[in-house]
Short mmCIF file of C-alpha atoms in Angstrom, two decimals:
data_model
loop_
_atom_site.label_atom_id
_atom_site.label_comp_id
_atom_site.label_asym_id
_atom_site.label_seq_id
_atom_site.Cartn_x
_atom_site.Cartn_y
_atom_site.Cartn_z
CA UNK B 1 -23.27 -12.44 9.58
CA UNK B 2 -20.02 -14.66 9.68
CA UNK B 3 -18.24 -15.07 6.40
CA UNK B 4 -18.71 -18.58 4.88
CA UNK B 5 -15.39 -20.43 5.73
CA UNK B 6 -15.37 -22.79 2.55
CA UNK B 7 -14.26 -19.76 1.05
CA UNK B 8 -10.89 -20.57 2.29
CA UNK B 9 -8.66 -22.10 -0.05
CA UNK B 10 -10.46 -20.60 -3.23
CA UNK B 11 -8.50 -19.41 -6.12
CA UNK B 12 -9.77 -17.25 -8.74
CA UNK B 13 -8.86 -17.43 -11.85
CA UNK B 14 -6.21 -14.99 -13.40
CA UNK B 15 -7.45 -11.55 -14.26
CA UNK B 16 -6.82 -9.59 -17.58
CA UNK B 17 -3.85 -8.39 -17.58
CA UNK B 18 -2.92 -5.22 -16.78
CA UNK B 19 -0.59 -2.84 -18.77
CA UNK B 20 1.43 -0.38 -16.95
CA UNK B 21 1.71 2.96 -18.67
CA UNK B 22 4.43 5.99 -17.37
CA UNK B 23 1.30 7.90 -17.19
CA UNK B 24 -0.67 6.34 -15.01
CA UNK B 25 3.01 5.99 -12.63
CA UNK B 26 2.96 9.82 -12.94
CA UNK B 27 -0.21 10.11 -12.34
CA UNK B 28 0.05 7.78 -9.10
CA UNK B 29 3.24 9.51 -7.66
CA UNK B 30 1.58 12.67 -7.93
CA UNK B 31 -1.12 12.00 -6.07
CA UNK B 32 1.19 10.21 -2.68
CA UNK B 33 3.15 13.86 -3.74
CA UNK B 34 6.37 12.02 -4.47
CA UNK B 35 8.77 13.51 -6.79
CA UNK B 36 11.07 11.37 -6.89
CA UNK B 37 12.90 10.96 -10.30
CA UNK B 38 12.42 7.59 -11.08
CA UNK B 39 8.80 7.78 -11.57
CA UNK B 40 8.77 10.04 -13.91
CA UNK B 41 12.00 10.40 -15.28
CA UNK B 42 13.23 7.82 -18.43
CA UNK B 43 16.51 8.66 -18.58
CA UNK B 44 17.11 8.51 -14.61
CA UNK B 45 15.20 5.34 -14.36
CA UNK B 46 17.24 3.87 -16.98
CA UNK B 47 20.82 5.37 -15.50
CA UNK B 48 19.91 3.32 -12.60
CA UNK B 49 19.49 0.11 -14.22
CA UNK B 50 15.78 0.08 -15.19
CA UNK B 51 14.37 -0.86 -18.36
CA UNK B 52 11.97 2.39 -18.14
CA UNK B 53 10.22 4.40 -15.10
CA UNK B 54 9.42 2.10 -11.62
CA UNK B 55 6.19 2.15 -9.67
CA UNK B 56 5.99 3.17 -5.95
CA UNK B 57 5.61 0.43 -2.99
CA UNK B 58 2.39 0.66 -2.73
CA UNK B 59 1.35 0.94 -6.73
CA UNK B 60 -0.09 -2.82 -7.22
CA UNK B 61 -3.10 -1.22 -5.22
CA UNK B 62 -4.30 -0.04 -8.59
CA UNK B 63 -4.95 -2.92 -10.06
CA UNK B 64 -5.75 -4.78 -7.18
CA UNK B 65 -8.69 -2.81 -6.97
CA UNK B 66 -10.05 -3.21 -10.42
CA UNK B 67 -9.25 -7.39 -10.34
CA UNK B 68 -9.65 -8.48 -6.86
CA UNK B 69 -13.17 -7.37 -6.53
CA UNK B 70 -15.09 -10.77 -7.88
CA UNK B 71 -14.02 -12.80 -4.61
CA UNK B 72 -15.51 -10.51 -2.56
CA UNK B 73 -18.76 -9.86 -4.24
CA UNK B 74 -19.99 -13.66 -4.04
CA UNK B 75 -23.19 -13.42 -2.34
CA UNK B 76 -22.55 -17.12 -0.80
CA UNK B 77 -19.36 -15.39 1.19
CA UNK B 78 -21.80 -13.27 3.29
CA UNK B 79 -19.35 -10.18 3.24
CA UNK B 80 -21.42 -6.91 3.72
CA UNK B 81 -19.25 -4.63 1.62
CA UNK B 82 -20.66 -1.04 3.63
CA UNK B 83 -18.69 -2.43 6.40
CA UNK B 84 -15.86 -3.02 5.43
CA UNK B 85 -12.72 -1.34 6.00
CA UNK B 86 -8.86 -2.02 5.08
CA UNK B 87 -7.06 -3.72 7.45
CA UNK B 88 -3.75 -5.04 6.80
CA UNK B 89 -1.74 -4.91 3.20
CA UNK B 90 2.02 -6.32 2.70
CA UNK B 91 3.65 -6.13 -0.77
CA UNK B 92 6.79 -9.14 -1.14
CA UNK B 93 8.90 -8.00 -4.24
CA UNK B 94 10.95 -9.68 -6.51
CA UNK B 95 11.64 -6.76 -8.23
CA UNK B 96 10.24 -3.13 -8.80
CA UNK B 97 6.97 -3.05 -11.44
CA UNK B 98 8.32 -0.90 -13.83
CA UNK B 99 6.11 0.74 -16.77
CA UNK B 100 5.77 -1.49 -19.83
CA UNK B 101 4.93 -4.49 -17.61
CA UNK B 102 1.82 -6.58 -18.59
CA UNK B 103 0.96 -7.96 -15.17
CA UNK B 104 -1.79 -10.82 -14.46
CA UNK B 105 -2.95 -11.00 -10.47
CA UNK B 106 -3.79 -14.59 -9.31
CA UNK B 107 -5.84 -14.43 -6.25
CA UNK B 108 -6.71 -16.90 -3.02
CA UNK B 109 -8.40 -16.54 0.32
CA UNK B 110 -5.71 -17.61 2.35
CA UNK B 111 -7.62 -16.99 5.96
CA UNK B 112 -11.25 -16.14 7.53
CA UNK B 113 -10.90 -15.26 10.92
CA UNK B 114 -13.09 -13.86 13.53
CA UNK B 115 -11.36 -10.96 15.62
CA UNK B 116 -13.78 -9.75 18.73
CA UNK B 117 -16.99 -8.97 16.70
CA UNK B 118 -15.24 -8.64 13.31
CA UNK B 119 -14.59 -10.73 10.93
CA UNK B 120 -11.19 -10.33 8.93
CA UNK B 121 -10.44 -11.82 5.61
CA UNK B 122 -6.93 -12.65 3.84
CA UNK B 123 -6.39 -12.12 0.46
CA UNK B 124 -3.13 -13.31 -1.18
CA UNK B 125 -2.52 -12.57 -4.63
CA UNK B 126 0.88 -13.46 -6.73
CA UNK B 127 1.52 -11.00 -9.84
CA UNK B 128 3.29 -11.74 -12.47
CA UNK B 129 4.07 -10.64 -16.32
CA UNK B 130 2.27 -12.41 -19.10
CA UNK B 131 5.51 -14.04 -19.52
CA UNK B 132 5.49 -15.50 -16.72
CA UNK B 133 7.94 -13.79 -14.60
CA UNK B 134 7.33 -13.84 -10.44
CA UNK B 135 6.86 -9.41 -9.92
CA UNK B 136 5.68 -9.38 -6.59
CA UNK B 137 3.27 -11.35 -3.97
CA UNK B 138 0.35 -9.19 -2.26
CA UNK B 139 -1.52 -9.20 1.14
CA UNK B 140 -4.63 -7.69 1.98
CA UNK B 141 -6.63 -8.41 4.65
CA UNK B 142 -9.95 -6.63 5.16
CA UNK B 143 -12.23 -6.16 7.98
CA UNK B 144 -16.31 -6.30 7.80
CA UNK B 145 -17.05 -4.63 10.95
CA UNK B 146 -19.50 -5.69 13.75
CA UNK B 147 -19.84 -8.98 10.99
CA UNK B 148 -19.08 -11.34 13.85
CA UNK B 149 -21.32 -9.67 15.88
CA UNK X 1 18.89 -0.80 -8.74
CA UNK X 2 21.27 0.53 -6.14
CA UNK X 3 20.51 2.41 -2.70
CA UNK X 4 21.95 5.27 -1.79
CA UNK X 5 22.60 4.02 2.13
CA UNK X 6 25.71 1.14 3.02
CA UNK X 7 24.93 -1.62 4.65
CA UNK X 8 28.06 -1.31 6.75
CA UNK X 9 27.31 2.42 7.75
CA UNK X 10 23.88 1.33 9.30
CA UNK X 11 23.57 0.14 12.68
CA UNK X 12 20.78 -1.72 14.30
CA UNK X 13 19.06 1.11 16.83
CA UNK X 14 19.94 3.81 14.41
CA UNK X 15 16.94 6.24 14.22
CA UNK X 16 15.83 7.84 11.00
CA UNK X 17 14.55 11.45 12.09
CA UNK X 18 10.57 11.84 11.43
CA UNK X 19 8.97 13.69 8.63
CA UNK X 20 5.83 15.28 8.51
CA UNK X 21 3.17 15.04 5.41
CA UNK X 22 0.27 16.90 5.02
CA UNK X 23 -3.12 15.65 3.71
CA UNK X 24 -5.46 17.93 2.86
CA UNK X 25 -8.95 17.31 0.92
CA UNK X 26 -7.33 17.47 -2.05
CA UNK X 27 -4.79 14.54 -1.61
CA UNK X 28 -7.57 12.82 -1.08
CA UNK X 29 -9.94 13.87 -4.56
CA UNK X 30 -6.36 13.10 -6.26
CA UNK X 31 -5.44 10.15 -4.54
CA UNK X 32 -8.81 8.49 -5.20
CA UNK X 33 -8.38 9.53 -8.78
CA UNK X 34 -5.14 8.18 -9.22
CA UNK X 35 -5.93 4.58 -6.97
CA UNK X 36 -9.57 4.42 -8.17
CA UNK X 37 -10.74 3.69 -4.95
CA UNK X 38 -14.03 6.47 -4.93
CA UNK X 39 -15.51 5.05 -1.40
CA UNK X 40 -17.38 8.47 -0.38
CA UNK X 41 -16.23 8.26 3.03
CA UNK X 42 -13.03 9.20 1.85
CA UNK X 43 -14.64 12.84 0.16
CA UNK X 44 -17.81 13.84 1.38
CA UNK X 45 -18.54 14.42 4.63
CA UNK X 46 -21.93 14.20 5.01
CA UNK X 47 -21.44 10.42 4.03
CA UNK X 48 -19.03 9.95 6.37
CA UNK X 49 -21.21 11.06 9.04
CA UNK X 50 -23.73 8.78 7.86
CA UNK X 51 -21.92 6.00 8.33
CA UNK X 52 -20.65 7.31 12.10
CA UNK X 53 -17.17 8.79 11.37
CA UNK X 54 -16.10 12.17 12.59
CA UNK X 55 -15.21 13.26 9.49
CA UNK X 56 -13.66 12.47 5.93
CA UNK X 57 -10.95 10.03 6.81
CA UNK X 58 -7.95 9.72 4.55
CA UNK X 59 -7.42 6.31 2.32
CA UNK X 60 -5.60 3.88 4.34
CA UNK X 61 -3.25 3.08 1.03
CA UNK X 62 -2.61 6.70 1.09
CA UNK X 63 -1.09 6.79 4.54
CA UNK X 64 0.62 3.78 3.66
CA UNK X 65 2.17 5.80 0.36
CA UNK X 66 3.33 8.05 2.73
CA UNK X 67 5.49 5.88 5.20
CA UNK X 68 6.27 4.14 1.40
CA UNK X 69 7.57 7.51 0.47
CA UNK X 70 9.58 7.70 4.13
CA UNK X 71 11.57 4.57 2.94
CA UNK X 72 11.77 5.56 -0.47
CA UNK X 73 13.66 9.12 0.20
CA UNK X 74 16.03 7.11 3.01
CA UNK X 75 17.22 4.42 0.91
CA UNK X 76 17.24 6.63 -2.27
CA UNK X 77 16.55 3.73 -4.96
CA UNK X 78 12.18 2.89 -4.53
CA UNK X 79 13.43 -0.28 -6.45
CA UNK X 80 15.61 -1.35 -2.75
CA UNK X 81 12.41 -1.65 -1.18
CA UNK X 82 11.71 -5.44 -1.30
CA UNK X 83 8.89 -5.65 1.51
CA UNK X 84 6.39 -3.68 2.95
CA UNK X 85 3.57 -4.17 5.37
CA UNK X 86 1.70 -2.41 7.65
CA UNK X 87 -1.50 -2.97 9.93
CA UNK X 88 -4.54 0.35 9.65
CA UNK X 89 -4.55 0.57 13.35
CA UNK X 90 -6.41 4.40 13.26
CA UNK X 91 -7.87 6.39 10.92
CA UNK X 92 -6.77 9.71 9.88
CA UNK X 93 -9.31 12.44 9.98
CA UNK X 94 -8.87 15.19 7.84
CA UNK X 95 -10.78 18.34 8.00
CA UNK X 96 -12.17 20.68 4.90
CA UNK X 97 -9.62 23.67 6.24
CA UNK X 98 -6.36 24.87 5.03
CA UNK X 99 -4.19 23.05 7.11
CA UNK X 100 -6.06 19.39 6.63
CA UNK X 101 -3.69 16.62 8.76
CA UNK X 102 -0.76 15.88 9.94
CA UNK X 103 0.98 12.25 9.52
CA UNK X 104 4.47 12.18 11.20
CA UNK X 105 6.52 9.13 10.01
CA UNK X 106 9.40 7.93 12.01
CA UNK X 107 11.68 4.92 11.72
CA UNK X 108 14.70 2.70 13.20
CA UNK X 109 16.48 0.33 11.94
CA UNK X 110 15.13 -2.81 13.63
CA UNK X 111 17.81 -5.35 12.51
CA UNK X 112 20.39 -6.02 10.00
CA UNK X 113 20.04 -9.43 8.03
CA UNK X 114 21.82 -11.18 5.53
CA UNK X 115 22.54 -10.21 1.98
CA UNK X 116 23.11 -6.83 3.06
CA UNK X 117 19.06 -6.56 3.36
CA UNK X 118 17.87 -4.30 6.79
CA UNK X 119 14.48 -4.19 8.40
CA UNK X 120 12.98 -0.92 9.32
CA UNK X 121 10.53 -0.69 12.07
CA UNK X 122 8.27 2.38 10.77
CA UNK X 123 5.92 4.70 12.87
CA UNK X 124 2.93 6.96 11.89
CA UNK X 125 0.99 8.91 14.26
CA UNK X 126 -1.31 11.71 13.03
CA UNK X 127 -2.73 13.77 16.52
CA UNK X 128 -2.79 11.32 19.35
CA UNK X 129 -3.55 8.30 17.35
CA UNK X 130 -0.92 5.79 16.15
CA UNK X 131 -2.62 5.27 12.57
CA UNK X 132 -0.45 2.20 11.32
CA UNK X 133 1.18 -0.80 13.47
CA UNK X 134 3.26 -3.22 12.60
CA UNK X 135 4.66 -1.73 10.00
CA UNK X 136 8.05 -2.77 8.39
CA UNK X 137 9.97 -2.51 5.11
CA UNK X 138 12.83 -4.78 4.37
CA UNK X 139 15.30 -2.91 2.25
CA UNK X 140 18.22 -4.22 0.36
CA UNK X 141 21.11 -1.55 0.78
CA UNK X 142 24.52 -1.42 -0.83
#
């Protein structure tokens, strides 16, 4: 089934905001199997001009995942969620999320598009810290396969 | 908040030898963890048959983390990295064996821009299959 277009355009409102812990970094570095020292390592962070540990690139996944979901789950979109599969993500930084940071993830459908017989969806969400300070700007577009069709 | 690579000892055309990474099932159990993305096709196999793969495929975030982790090492400071996109053009299927899969990232520096700020033009093939396309980083060297 095509996705309902007058989705485009719609922003949700801010999610809870999300507290990044040195742990959880750890615990995300560990699992891509990067060692590098400024994910886990205070003093090394902080020798290169960080207030504590940074994330990885790709770390805002985390919490896109628990925040962006309510978009998606409208039954008026018309998204079948077993067919779906990841198509595009971009991360724009400011600067690095480091841990400490209390982020909040403001999200809009920026695009429906049909692609052959899928349908792809753009998701553009700007993070920032409870104070207000831009972090970083993500991009995801997903895929509901055959939804074209 | 500094990378390890000069701007001015970077040319555009200059290759970045490939790397391989390994995935193996238990990447996978720990990246899931760690993301909190639990989709079963990404662990158990008989789902992911189910559904018509050939296997368990591997997290497309996860393959990303690894071309991340490409940049990352090369410019030496994670923090230089100030974009980063990449298109899932092919899954990567990874077996419940010792060895798992291969994902061989390459890059080259695409072009030099202002601000002493390059773009690198990244690569990932795992078997025959280029996995990600248009894939890029912008980093912001010294």
């Amino acid at each position: 089934m095509a996705l309902n277009r007058d989705f485009v355009g719609r922003t949700y409102p801010p999610s809870a905001p999300y507290e990044v812990s040195r742990v959880k970094i750890r615990e995300f570095a560990a699992a891509i199997g990067d060692h590098n020292p400024l994910y886990r390592d205070q003093e090394a962070a902080q020798a290169a001009g960080y207030p504590d540990v940074i994330a990885p690139p790709t770390f805002p996944i985390v919490f896109s995942l628990q925040s962006g979901g309510g978009a998606l789950v409208d039954p008026d979109l018309g998204l079948n969620l077993a067919m779906v599969v990841h198509g595009e993500q971009r991360f724009e930084y400011t600067r690095p999320v480091h841990a400490g940071d209390r982020l909040v993830m403001t999200s809009t459908i920026t695009d429906i598009r049909t692609a052959g017989r899928n349908e792809l969806l753009t998701v553009k969400s700007d993070v920032r810290t409870v104070e207000g300070e831009p972090v970083c700007v993500t991009y995801n577009t997903i895929v509901e396969r055959g939804g074209a069709g | 908040m500094s990378a390890a690579v000069r701007y001015d000892e970077v040319e555009a055309g200059q290759e970045i030898p490939a790397v391989d990474y390994n995935v193996r099932r238990l990447n996978l159990v720990m990246y899931a963890g760690a993301s909190g993305d639990f989709n079963q096709i990404h662990w158990n196999e008989r789902f992911a048959k189910m559904v018509g793969l050939p296997d368990v495929i591997a997290h497309g975030m996860f393959t990303m983390a690894q071309a991340g982790r490409f940049v990352t090492d090369w410019a030496g400071d994670p923090g230089a990295v100030v974009d980063f996109g990449v298109r899932f053009s092919s899954m990567v299927v990874v077996p419940d064996d010792d060895q798992g899969a291969t994902v061989t990232v390459s890059g080259v520096v695409e072009e030099k821009l202002e601000d002493k700020k390059v773009v690198i033009g990244l690569t990932a093939r795992s078997g025959d299959a280029r996995v990600l396309s248009k894939a890029r980083a912008v980093v912001q060297l010294t």
